[in-house]
Each structure stands twice: as C-alpha cells, then as structure tokens.
Short mmCIF file of C-alpha atoms in Angstrom, two decimals:
data_model
loop_
_atom_site.label_atom_id
_atom_site.label_comp_id
_atom_site.label_asym_id
_atom_site.label_seq_id
_atom_site.Cartn_x
_atom_site.Cartn_y
_atom_site.Cartn_z
CA MET A 103 0.00 0.00 0.00
CA THR A 104 1.04 3.58 -0.53
CA SER A 105 2.71 5.31 2.43
CA GLN A 106 1.50 8.79 1.49
CA ARG A 107 -0.14 10.67 4.33
CA TRP A 108 -3.15 12.49 3.00
CA VAL A 109 -5.29 14.54 5.41
CA PRO A 110 -8.94 14.72 4.33
CA SER A 111 -11.27 17.57 5.20
CA GLN A 112 -12.93 18.12 8.54
CA PRO A 113 -14.94 20.95 10.16
CA PRO A 114 -13.19 23.70 12.11
CA ARG A 115 -12.48 23.23 15.81
CA VAL A 116 -12.44 25.74 18.66
CA PRO A 117 -9.55 26.11 21.10
CA ASP A 118 -11.48 25.40 24.30
CA TRP A 119 -14.77 24.22 25.75
CA GLN A 120 -17.59 26.67 25.10
CA SER A 121 -20.75 27.61 26.96
CA THR A 122 -23.62 25.17 26.85
CA TRP A 123 -25.96 27.57 25.09
CA ARG A 124 -23.68 27.87 22.08
CA GLY A 125 -24.37 24.20 21.38
CA LEU A 126 -28.13 24.76 21.42
CA THR A 127 -28.21 27.35 18.66
CA GLY A 128 -26.91 27.94 15.16
CA LYS A 129 -24.73 25.60 13.18
CA LYS A 130 -23.50 23.63 16.19
CA LEU A 131 -27.04 22.43 16.94
CA ARG A 132 -27.36 21.08 13.38
CA ASN A 133 -23.87 19.65 13.13
CA SER A 134 -22.41 17.69 16.05
CA VAL A 135 -18.89 17.65 14.60
CA TYR A 136 -18.71 21.39 13.98
CA ASN A 137 -16.55 23.46 16.36
CA VAL A 138 -15.60 20.51 18.56
CA PRO A 139 -13.23 21.87 21.24
CA GLU A 140 -9.59 20.85 20.86
CA PRO A 141 -9.35 19.51 24.45
CA ALA A 142 -11.91 16.82 23.56
CA PHE A 143 -9.24 15.14 21.43
CA ASP A 144 -6.86 14.96 24.42
CA GLU A 145 -9.21 14.27 27.32
CA PHE A 146 -10.93 10.96 28.05
CA TYR A 147 -13.72 12.44 30.17
CA HIS A 148 -15.60 15.71 30.47
CA ARG A 149 -18.68 16.60 32.48
CA ARG A 150 -21.28 19.22 31.48
CA THR A 151 -24.70 20.43 32.59
CA VAL A 152 -27.26 21.13 29.88
CA LEU A 153 -30.77 22.38 30.68
CA GLY A 154 -30.39 21.09 34.24
CA ARG A 155 -29.22 17.61 33.25
CA THR A 156 -25.72 16.18 33.70
CA TYR A 157 -23.93 14.91 30.61
CA HIS A 158 -20.83 12.70 30.79
CA LEU A 159 -18.70 12.90 27.63
CA VAL A 160 -16.75 9.63 27.54
CA HIS A 161 -13.90 8.95 25.11
CA ASP A 162 -11.90 6.34 27.05
CA PRO A 163 -12.24 2.87 25.43
CA GLU A 164 -12.32 1.19 28.86
CA LEU A 165 -15.14 3.42 30.09
CA ILE A 166 -16.96 2.99 26.79
CA GLY A 167 -16.79 -0.76 27.31
CA GLU A 168 -18.33 -0.38 30.75
CA VAL A 169 -21.27 1.62 29.41
CA LEU A 170 -21.94 -0.34 26.23
CA LEU A 171 -21.11 -3.86 27.40
CA HIS A 172 -20.18 -4.69 30.98
CA GLN A 173 -22.85 -2.51 32.63
CA HIS A 174 -25.15 -2.04 29.65
CA GLU A 175 -28.24 -3.09 31.62
CA ALA A 176 -27.75 -0.04 33.86
CA PHE A 177 -28.38 2.22 30.86
CA ARG A 178 -31.18 2.79 28.35
CA ARG A 179 -31.95 4.87 25.30
CA PRO A 180 -32.30 8.52 26.38
CA GLY A 181 -35.90 9.65 26.65
CA ILE A 182 -35.12 12.69 24.52
CA ALA A 183 -34.00 10.45 21.66
CA ARG A 184 -37.16 8.38 21.87
CA LYS A 185 -39.28 11.54 21.83
CA ALA A 186 -37.41 12.94 18.84
CA LEU A 187 -37.58 9.76 16.75
CA SER A 188 -40.61 7.81 17.91
CA GLY A 189 -42.95 9.73 15.61
CA LEU A 190 -41.11 8.20 12.66
CA LEU A 191 -39.57 4.98 14.01
CA GLY A 192 -42.24 4.06 16.56
CA GLU A 193 -41.20 1.27 18.92
CA SER A 194 -38.64 -0.31 16.64
CA LEU A 195 -35.52 -2.15 17.75
CA LEU A 196 -33.52 1.08 17.53
CA LEU A 197 -35.59 2.75 20.26
CA ALA A 198 -36.75 -0.23 22.35
CA ASP A 199 -35.33 -1.10 25.77
CA GLY A 200 -35.38 -3.97 28.25
CA GLU A 201 -37.41 -7.09 27.50
CA GLU A 202 -39.02 -5.49 24.45
CA TRP A 203 -35.58 -4.83 22.96
CA ARG A 204 -34.38 -8.37 23.75
CA GLY A 205 -37.46 -9.89 22.15
CA GLN A 206 -37.16 -7.81 18.99
CA ARG A 207 -33.43 -8.46 18.72
CA LYS A 208 -34.03 -12.22 18.75
CA ILE A 209 -36.43 -11.81 15.84
CA VAL A 210 -34.41 -9.34 13.76
CA ALA A 211 -30.79 -10.49 14.20
CA PRO A 212 -31.14 -13.86 12.38
CA ARG A 213 -32.34 -12.02 9.27
CA PHE A 214 -28.86 -10.49 8.96
CA ASN A 215 -26.78 -13.65 9.40
CA PRO A 216 -23.88 -14.33 6.98
CA ARG A 217 -25.85 -16.78 4.85
CA SER A 218 -28.71 -14.31 4.38
CA ILE A 219 -26.32 -11.54 3.40
CA ASP A 220 -24.47 -13.81 0.95
CA ALA A 221 -27.83 -14.45 -0.72
CA MET A 222 -28.24 -10.69 -1.25
CA ALA A 223 -24.79 -10.11 -2.77
CA ALA A 224 -25.84 -10.67 -6.39
CA VAL A 225 -28.54 -8.00 -6.08
CA MET A 226 -26.01 -5.56 -4.59
CA MET A 227 -23.70 -6.14 -7.55
CA GLU A 228 -26.47 -5.93 -10.15
CA GLU A 229 -27.81 -2.67 -8.77
CA ALA A 230 -24.34 -1.09 -8.62
CA GLU A 231 -23.76 -2.02 -12.26
CA HIS A 232 -27.23 -0.82 -13.27
CA GLN A 233 -26.74 2.61 -11.72
CA ILE A 234 -23.35 2.99 -13.40
CA GLU A 235 -24.90 2.24 -16.80
CA ARG A 236 -27.06 5.33 -16.36
CA LEU A 237 -24.08 7.66 -15.89
CA ARG A 238 -22.69 9.96 -18.53
CA GLY A 239 -19.24 9.10 -17.19
CA ASP A 240 -17.47 11.57 -19.48
CA GLY A 241 -15.32 12.98 -16.72
CA SER A 242 -17.76 15.76 -15.90
CA GLU A 243 -18.73 16.68 -12.38
CA MET A 244 -21.61 14.88 -10.68
CA ASP A 245 -22.94 14.40 -7.15
CA VAL A 246 -21.65 11.00 -6.02
CA MET A 247 -23.81 11.24 -2.91
CA ALA A 248 -26.85 11.13 -5.19
CA LEU A 249 -25.42 8.13 -7.07
CA ALA A 250 -24.77 6.35 -3.77
CA THR A 251 -28.25 7.11 -2.49
CA ARG A 252 -29.97 5.84 -5.64
CA THR A 253 -27.92 2.66 -5.46
CA THR A 254 -28.47 1.91 -1.78
CA THR A 255 -32.18 2.78 -1.90
CA ALA A 256 -32.68 0.31 -4.75
CA VAL A 257 -30.63 -2.35 -2.95
CA ILE A 258 -32.73 -2.01 0.21
CA ALA A 259 -35.99 -2.14 -1.75
CA ARG A 260 -34.87 -5.22 -3.68
CA THR A 261 -33.21 -7.20 -0.89
CA LEU A 262 -35.51 -6.45 2.04
CA PHE A 263 -38.82 -5.70 0.34
CA ALA A 264 -38.86 -7.95 -2.75
CA SER A 265 -38.50 -5.02 -5.17
CA ASP A 266 -41.84 -3.57 -4.11
CA LYS A 267 -42.44 -0.82 -6.65
CA ARG A 268 -44.04 1.44 -4.06
CA LEU A 269 -40.57 2.02 -2.57
CA LEU A 270 -38.86 2.56 -5.92
CA THR A 271 -40.82 5.54 -7.21
CA PRO A 272 -39.29 9.04 -7.43
CA VAL A 273 -41.97 10.22 -5.00
CA ALA A 274 -40.92 7.66 -2.39
CA PHE A 275 -37.26 8.55 -2.92
CA ASP A 276 -37.97 12.27 -2.37
CA HIS A 277 -39.96 11.60 0.78
CA VAL A 278 -37.17 9.53 2.31
CA GLN A 279 -34.54 12.16 1.52
CA ARG A 280 -36.71 14.81 3.14
CA LEU A 281 -37.06 12.69 6.28
CA VAL A 282 -33.32 12.06 6.55
CA ALA A 283 -32.52 15.73 6.04
CA GLN A 284 -35.00 16.83 8.73
CA ALA A 285 -33.86 14.16 11.20
CA GLY A 286 -30.28 15.39 10.83
CA GLN A 287 -31.21 19.02 11.52
CA PRO A 288 -32.79 19.13 15.00
CA ARG A 289 -34.17 22.30 16.50
CA LEU A 290 -34.40 23.49 20.09
CA LEU A 291 -38.05 22.33 20.28
CA THR A 292 -36.85 18.79 19.54
CA LEU A 293 -34.35 18.93 22.40
CA LEU A 294 -37.16 20.11 24.68
CA GLY A 295 -39.36 17.19 23.59
CA MET A 296 -41.81 19.45 21.75
CA SER A 297 -41.06 18.65 18.12
CA GLY A 298 -44.80 18.48 17.40
CA LEU A 299 -44.96 22.24 17.97
CA ASP A 300 -42.37 22.91 15.26
CA LEU A 301 -44.36 24.69 12.54
CA SER A 302 -41.42 25.44 10.26
CA PRO A 303 -41.92 24.55 6.57
CA SER A 304 -39.23 21.83 6.72
CA ALA A 305 -40.85 20.23 9.77
CA ARG A 306 -44.29 20.27 8.15
CA ARG A 307 -42.88 18.66 4.99
CA ALA A 308 -41.11 16.02 7.09
CA ARG A 309 -44.36 15.13 8.86
CA ILE A 310 -46.07 14.70 5.49
CA SER A 311 -43.21 12.47 4.34
CA ALA A 312 -43.35 10.41 7.53
CA GLN A 313 -47.06 9.84 7.02
CA PHE A 314 -46.47 8.82 3.39
CA LEU A 315 -43.80 6.28 4.33
CA ARG A 316 -45.81 4.80 7.20
CA GLU A 317 -48.94 4.46 5.06
CA THR A 318 -46.96 2.92 2.20
CA ILE A 319 -45.24 0.31 4.36
CA ALA A 320 -48.48 -0.37 6.26
CA ALA A 321 -50.15 -1.19 2.93
CA MET A 322 -47.25 -3.51 2.11
CA ALA A 323 -47.71 -5.22 5.49
CA ASP A 324 -51.43 -5.69 4.89
CA ASP A 325 -50.75 -7.22 1.48
CA ARG A 326 -48.39 -9.73 3.05
CA ILE A 327 -50.84 -10.58 5.84
CA GLY A 328 -53.57 -11.13 3.24
CA GLU A 329 -51.26 -13.40 1.26
CA GLY A 330 -50.24 -15.37 4.33
CA GLY A 331 -46.79 -13.76 4.35
CA ALA A 332 -44.23 -13.21 1.64
CA ASP A 333 -40.89 -14.76 0.83
CA ASP A 334 -38.82 -11.68 1.59
CA PHE A 335 -37.23 -10.01 4.60
CA PHE A 336 -40.32 -7.97 5.45
CA GLY A 337 -42.66 -10.92 5.09
CA GLU A 338 -40.47 -13.10 7.31
CA LEU A 339 -40.18 -10.29 9.85
CA LEU A 340 -43.96 -9.87 9.92
CA ALA A 341 -44.50 -13.62 10.30
CA ALA A 342 -42.00 -13.78 13.18
CA PHE A 343 -43.75 -10.98 15.09
CA LEU A 344 -47.16 -12.57 14.42
CA ALA A 345 -45.93 -15.86 15.89
CA ASP A 346 -45.71 -14.53 19.45
CA ARG A 347 -47.62 -11.25 19.55
CA ALA A 348 -51.20 -10.12 19.08
CA PRO A 349 -51.93 -9.31 15.40
CA GLU A 350 -52.19 -5.52 15.75
CA ARG A 351 -49.10 -5.34 17.95
CA ALA A 352 -47.15 -7.57 15.56
CA ARG A 353 -48.23 -5.49 12.56
CA LYS A 354 -47.13 -2.24 14.25
CA LEU A 355 -43.72 -3.56 15.29
CA ALA A 356 -43.08 -4.99 11.82
CA ILE A 357 -43.95 -1.63 10.24
CA ASP A 358 -41.81 0.30 12.77
CA ASN A 359 -38.80 -1.90 12.08
CA ALA A 360 -39.31 -1.88 8.32
CA ILE A 361 -39.27 1.93 8.33
CA THR A 362 -36.12 1.91 10.46
CA PHE A 363 -34.27 -0.52 8.18
CA TYR A 364 -35.40 1.26 5.04
CA ILE A 365 -34.19 4.67 6.18
CA ALA A 366 -31.14 3.73 8.25
CA GLY A 367 -30.12 0.91 5.93
CA HIS A 368 -29.69 3.03 2.84
CA GLU A 369 -28.50 6.19 4.61
CA THR A 370 -25.65 4.49 6.47
CA VAL A 371 -24.21 2.89 3.34
CA SER A 372 -24.81 5.84 1.03
CA THR A 373 -22.82 8.18 3.28
CA LEU A 374 -20.05 5.58 3.59
CA LEU A 375 -19.91 5.24 -0.21
CA ALA A 376 -19.81 9.01 -0.70
CA TRP A 377 -16.95 9.49 1.77
CA SER A 378 -15.15 6.51 0.21
CA ALA A 379 -15.37 8.10 -3.24
CA TYR A 380 -13.90 11.31 -1.82
CA CYS A 381 -11.04 9.39 -0.18
CA LEU A 382 -10.37 7.58 -3.47
CA ALA A 383 -10.37 10.86 -5.41
CA GLY A 384 -7.91 12.38 -2.95
CA GLN A 385 -5.45 9.48 -3.30
CA PRO A 386 -5.07 8.57 -7.01
CA GLU A 387 -2.29 6.03 -6.43
CA LEU A 388 -4.25 4.22 -3.78
CA GLN A 389 -7.31 4.28 -6.04
CA GLU A 390 -5.32 2.43 -8.72
CA GLU A 391 -4.05 -0.15 -6.22
CA LEU A 392 -7.57 -0.86 -5.04
CA ARG A 393 -8.82 -1.02 -8.63
CA THR A 394 -6.35 -3.78 -9.37
CA GLU A 395 -7.58 -5.76 -6.37
CA ALA A 396 -11.25 -5.18 -7.25
CA LEU A 397 -10.82 -6.29 -10.87
CA ALA A 398 -9.23 -9.55 -9.71
CA ALA A 399 -11.90 -10.13 -7.07
CA LEU A 400 -14.78 -9.60 -9.48
CA GLY A 401 -13.90 -12.95 -11.00
CA ASN A 402 -15.36 -14.57 -7.87
CA PRO A 403 -19.05 -15.36 -7.33
CA ALA A 404 -20.92 -12.34 -5.95
CA GLU A 405 -21.28 -13.88 -2.50
CA ALA A 406 -17.50 -14.32 -2.21
CA LEU A 407 -16.54 -10.85 -3.43
CA ALA A 408 -16.54 -9.05 -0.08
CA ARG A 409 -14.11 -11.62 1.35
CA ALA A 410 -11.74 -11.30 -1.63
CA VAL A 411 -10.81 -7.62 -1.17
CA PRO A 412 -8.75 -7.31 2.03
CA GLN A 413 -7.08 -4.07 0.92
CA LEU A 414 -10.45 -2.54 0.16
CA GLN A 415 -11.75 -3.75 3.55
CA ALA A 416 -8.86 -1.92 5.27
CA PHE A 417 -9.61 1.17 3.16
CA VAL A 418 -13.30 1.11 4.12
CA ASP A 419 -12.44 0.71 7.80
CA GLU A 420 -10.16 3.75 7.61
CA VAL A 421 -12.96 5.72 5.95
CA LEU A 422 -15.25 4.59 8.77
CA ARG A 423 -12.67 5.75 11.30
CA LEU A 424 -12.44 9.22 9.79
CA TYR A 425 -16.12 9.54 8.85
CA PRO A 426 -18.13 7.25 11.15
CA PRO A 427 -21.75 7.01 9.96
CA GLY A 428 -23.14 7.24 13.49
CA VAL A 429 -22.30 10.64 14.95
CA LEU A 430 -23.42 10.01 18.51
CA ILE A 431 -23.99 7.08 20.87
CA ALA A 432 -26.04 8.17 23.88
CA ARG A 433 -27.22 6.30 26.97
CA GLU A 434 -29.26 7.39 29.97
CA ALA A 435 -28.50 5.97 33.42
CA ALA A 436 -31.56 3.99 34.55
CA SER A 437 -30.40 4.19 38.18
CA ASP A 438 -27.40 5.45 40.14
CA VAL A 439 -24.30 3.75 38.79
CA THR A 440 -20.51 4.04 39.01
CA VAL A 441 -18.47 3.73 35.81
CA GLY A 442 -14.77 3.49 36.54
CA ASN A 443 -14.43 6.06 39.29
CA ILE A 444 -17.23 8.26 37.92
CA ALA A 445 -20.46 8.39 39.91
CA MET A 446 -23.54 8.87 37.74
CA SER A 447 -27.05 9.58 38.96
CA ALA A 448 -30.25 8.18 37.51
CA GLY A 449 -31.20 10.31 34.50
CA ASP A 450 -27.63 11.35 33.69
CA ILE A 451 -26.70 11.08 30.02
CA VAL A 452 -23.53 9.43 28.73
CA THR A 453 -22.46 10.69 25.30
CA ILE A 454 -19.90 8.89 23.17
CA TYR A 455 -18.81 10.57 19.96
CA PRO A 456 -17.12 8.12 17.56
CA TRP A 457 -15.89 11.19 15.65
CA VAL A 458 -13.81 12.19 18.69
CA VAL A 459 -12.80 8.68 19.77
CA HIS A 460 -11.62 7.89 16.24
CA ARG A 461 -9.46 11.05 16.11
CA HIS A 462 -8.29 11.10 19.72
CA ARG A 463 -4.63 12.07 19.97
CA LYS A 464 -3.96 9.64 22.84
CA LEU A 465 -5.37 6.70 20.91
CA TRP A 466 -4.05 7.11 17.35
CA ASP A 467 -0.86 8.12 15.57
CA GLU A 468 -1.54 10.87 13.02
CA PRO A 469 -5.23 10.75 13.92
CA ASP A 470 -6.43 13.14 11.21
CA ALA A 471 -4.43 11.52 8.40
CA PHE A 472 -5.62 8.75 6.12
CA VAL A 473 -3.26 5.82 6.69
CA ALA A 474 -4.13 3.18 4.12
CA ASP A 475 -2.91 0.13 6.05
CA ARG A 476 -3.80 1.37 9.53
CA MET A 477 -6.84 -0.93 9.58
CA ALA A 478 -5.26 -3.90 7.82
CA GLN A 479 -6.29 -7.03 9.68
CA HIS A 480 -2.97 -7.53 11.48
CA ASN A 481 -3.09 -3.91 12.73
CA LYS A 482 -6.80 -3.80 13.47
CA ALA A 483 -6.49 -6.92 15.65
CA LYS A 484 -4.19 -5.00 18.02
CA LEU A 485 -6.70 -2.21 18.73
CA PRO A 486 -8.47 -2.07 22.10
CA ARG A 487 -11.95 -3.47 21.70
CA PHE A 488 -13.83 -0.18 22.09
CA GLN A 489 -11.47 2.14 20.23
CA PHE A 490 -13.11 1.62 16.84
CA LEU A 491 -16.91 1.74 16.95
CA PRO A 492 -18.44 2.97 13.67
CA PHE A 493 -21.56 0.87 14.28
CA GLY A 494 -21.62 1.07 18.06
CA ALA A 495 -20.56 -1.80 20.32
CA GLY A 496 -21.84 -4.30 22.84
CA PRO A 497 -25.24 -6.01 22.69
CA ARG A 498 -26.76 -3.00 20.94
CA VAL A 499 -24.22 -2.91 18.12
CA CYS A 500 -25.98 -2.11 14.83
CA VAL A 501 -27.82 -5.26 13.76
CA GLY A 502 -27.25 -4.42 10.09
CA ALA A 503 -23.50 -3.71 10.31
CA ARG A 504 -22.54 -6.88 8.43
CA PHE A 505 -25.05 -6.01 5.69
CA ALA A 506 -23.66 -2.46 5.42
CA ILE A 507 -20.05 -3.60 5.07
CA ALA A 508 -20.91 -6.28 2.50
CA GLU A 509 -22.87 -3.78 0.43
CA ALA A 510 -20.16 -1.12 0.64
CA LEU A 511 -17.42 -3.55 -0.43
CA THR A 512 -19.53 -4.88 -3.29
CA VAL A 513 -20.59 -1.49 -4.64
CA LEU A 514 -17.09 -0.03 -4.29
CA SER A 515 -15.59 -3.01 -6.14
CA VAL A 516 -17.99 -2.41 -9.02
CA TRP A 517 -17.29 1.32 -8.99
CA LEU A 518 -13.54 0.77 -9.01
CA ALA A 519 -13.83 -1.60 -11.96
CA HIS A 520 -15.86 0.83 -14.06
CA ILE A 521 -15.23 4.44 -13.04
CA ARG A 522 -12.47 6.74 -11.83
CA PHE A 523 -13.00 9.56 -9.32
CA ARG A 524 -11.19 12.89 -9.35
CA ALA A 525 -11.71 15.80 -6.97
CA PRO A 526 -12.23 19.37 -8.15
CA PRO A 527 -9.26 21.63 -7.31
CA GLY A 528 -9.31 22.68 -3.68
CA PHE A 529 -12.38 20.57 -2.93
CA ALA A 530 -12.97 20.11 0.81
CA PRO A 531 -16.38 18.59 1.64
CA MET A 532 -17.81 19.51 5.01
CA PRO A 533 -19.01 16.63 7.23
CA SER A 534 -22.34 17.53 8.73
CA GLY A 535 -25.07 15.93 10.79
CA THR A 536 -26.40 14.87 14.14
CA ILE A 537 -27.50 11.36 13.14
CA ALA A 538 -25.69 10.35 9.95
CA LEU A 539 -22.50 12.10 8.87
CA ARG A 540 -23.42 13.46 5.44
CA PRO A 541 -21.27 15.67 3.20
CA GLU A 542 -22.86 19.10 3.32
CA GLY A 543 -24.12 20.01 -0.13
CA GLY A 544 -23.47 16.54 -1.54
CA MET A 545 -20.27 15.06 -2.95
CA PRO A 546 -19.48 16.69 -6.32
CA LEU A 547 -16.62 14.79 -7.99
CA PHE A 548 -15.42 14.28 -11.53
CA VAL A 549 -16.52 10.81 -12.65
CA GLU A 550 -14.95 9.12 -15.67
CA ARG A 551 -16.12 5.82 -17.19
CA LEU A 552 -13.24 3.42 -17.82
CA THR A 553 -12.96 1.53 -21.08
CA ALA A 554 -12.43 -2.21 -20.99
#
C-alpha cells in the first residue's frame, strides 16, 4: 500500500470548551462535529450540565466498554432520543429497551446472518452495475452522494422488500430524503421534547413524508398478511412478530422496524460510499491499487466478493474511522451507577462521539491523516476493543452492520472496476449531521467511465 499521508477535510475546531448555550443554537445544533473543542481530542472524560441535566462525555475505550457492554443493563436509550424519533420509528428495535428490545433483537438479528447476506450479494452487484450504466461518465462533475443514495435505496428495496415498486418511485425517494434531512437538523423544540410544535416549513414537509412512508409500508404489510406472508425479509419479519404477539401489535412492530431498516439501511451505506469516493479521489495512487484488487476479485461469485478484497476492507475501515456514519452514541442511566471512578445519577446522560474517539490524539498516531494500512487485519487486531466503533458496540451494536459492510465492499468493487473519481481543485467537503455524517451540499466529484 502507498505510504503517502493524505489529510482529508474536517470541520473547524475551537480552542477550548464553550458555553452550553452555544451548542443549542446555530450551526453547532445542526452539526455535532462542527466546532468541537480541541481539548476533547486529548481528554478521556468531560462533564457538562445542559438544561439542568448532567452529561458525561466519555472517550476512554475502557469506560466505553463499561457503558456499552459490561454494565449495559444499567443504561437505556435517552428519553429525549425516543421523543425525537418515535414519531417516525415508533417502537422499533432502535428505540426499544429492556425485554421489548431483547425480544425484537431475537427476531431481527437472524435475518442479517452471513448466509442471508451472501444471498443478497448478487442483487447488490447488479444494482451497482445498473446505476453505473445510467451515468454519462465523461469525466464531468456529478454528485456522487446522489449516485450512492440511488444505489443503496434500490438495494434495500430489492433485498428487504422484494422489489416492491411502491418504494422505488421518485416520489418515495424524495420523501425519504426529506425525512433524513430533517432528522439530521434538529431544532431546540426537539431537544425540549416538543417537536410536534415545530411549525417550520421543513418540519411540516417532514411530517407529510413520515405519514407517506408509514402508510406505504403499512399497505405492504397488509398485502403480506392477506397473502399469508411473503418470501422476503419484510414478510419473514412480519411472520415472526405474528408468531408470538397479538396481530395488531405484531403489525405495528413490523412496520416500525421496516421503516427503520429502510431509512437507516440506505442512509448508512450511502454516506459511507460518498466518503469513500472522496477518499479515493484524494489518493489517485491508492485508487489504482484498489482497482487492481477489485478487478481480480470480481472474477469470484458475488457472494464471495466481499471476502476477496482485504485491501479494500482496510480502506473502508479507515474511511469509517475518519467519517463514522453514526455521529453520537447516547445512553441514559436507569439508576445510580458508578463507571470506573465516575459516579452517575439516575437520569444522567452518557455521550460517546465516535468522531472524537476515532481522532483522539492519545489513541491514534496521526489521527487526522488517512493511513491506508492502519486498519489492515494484522493492525486492526491490536486495537483495544472499544477504540473503533463505527456501528456502536456491545449487545446494541448495529444489527445491520454486516449487511452495510458487505454492500459497501460490493458497490465499491464495481465502482472501481468501471469508473475513476477525481476531486475538483481545492475541494474540501464539510461533514455535517447529528444522526448520519453526510457531506454538506453533496459530494461533487469528476466521474470518468473506464474503457475495458
């Protein structure tokens, strides 16, 4: 691998911790990685009070392990997060706690086992190739974020919902993008648990989009119930909930989880693909090395492709380190608890920012640089368990993480085989978001189709 040290773009930082109120207004409210104080990248713990509540900012891998694994039952999803997202995601696995979470996890997790994901690999490859065929590919500038989103939306619709046309229309696509954009731009009313009082035009449009998506997926659920189930992810999920829950409750939980997987499933991978394209464009030599590996690996069956690109896997992990899709992991103490030597009271919030952990100066050499072999398997195996957490960690690690990585490796292999990325002069995309780390304004890159 190339030894060149390239430093990709990141938002500005501020020299010291700022007042709480600055984080509740302006750009900082809408972008969690904007104006992060420099001391955060040197300190493992910081305590703050926000609106009368104590927040514990934890960046020490050992303490993270205590919160997310060893004492995970002492913590729950913060009530504020449930209030902000329950209108869209209902009581899905993402927001559930306790016995409800355990029951849903047992139903959902088997649907993302390695064999199931291998069975989806051919669709991932076909859709990546199909979207490339639609490109001009003459070296002109295009928004790669849009390409990634079209690809991942189609993959989700085909693999999890049996290519249901109701999820593949331009109208459905626009509604989902509106929902993601609104979810990533919270307002003060959301933090106060009063998002229903937000009468801004964007909030009203998001509520219309949420209603459209819920009604669409509810109709899909009713079709599958009427047909006695369907031979797809959603049909199997619905049947599993119906097996041990009352019909109306089962229907609601299946719809809640389907909405969650549809939105989060495509958004996580599309942002990863967009940042990967940027990191390829910024390192032409590395892009050629990875292209050579991808071309050789594409001779394998689709289900074996993701395991045949170890260099690309290391590249993707380094992209995930620098641009983790999940901006924030938050937990609320369910009762008084001690983590390490830190006493926490019931109701306290623990916040873990992968963006900070992944760039912490006491954890990484050259933390802001892209080091191509940093995450090669022999190096990655030496990392402390909770130092790299792009999909969370512990029992609540993202249930679709394996799916996301397989899709990213498959799509990137196809992209590398067929197109070349170049960055416009001086291009520095701005990471932005409070839920998913999107490039602000998209990812405009020069895209050139390669001849055979």
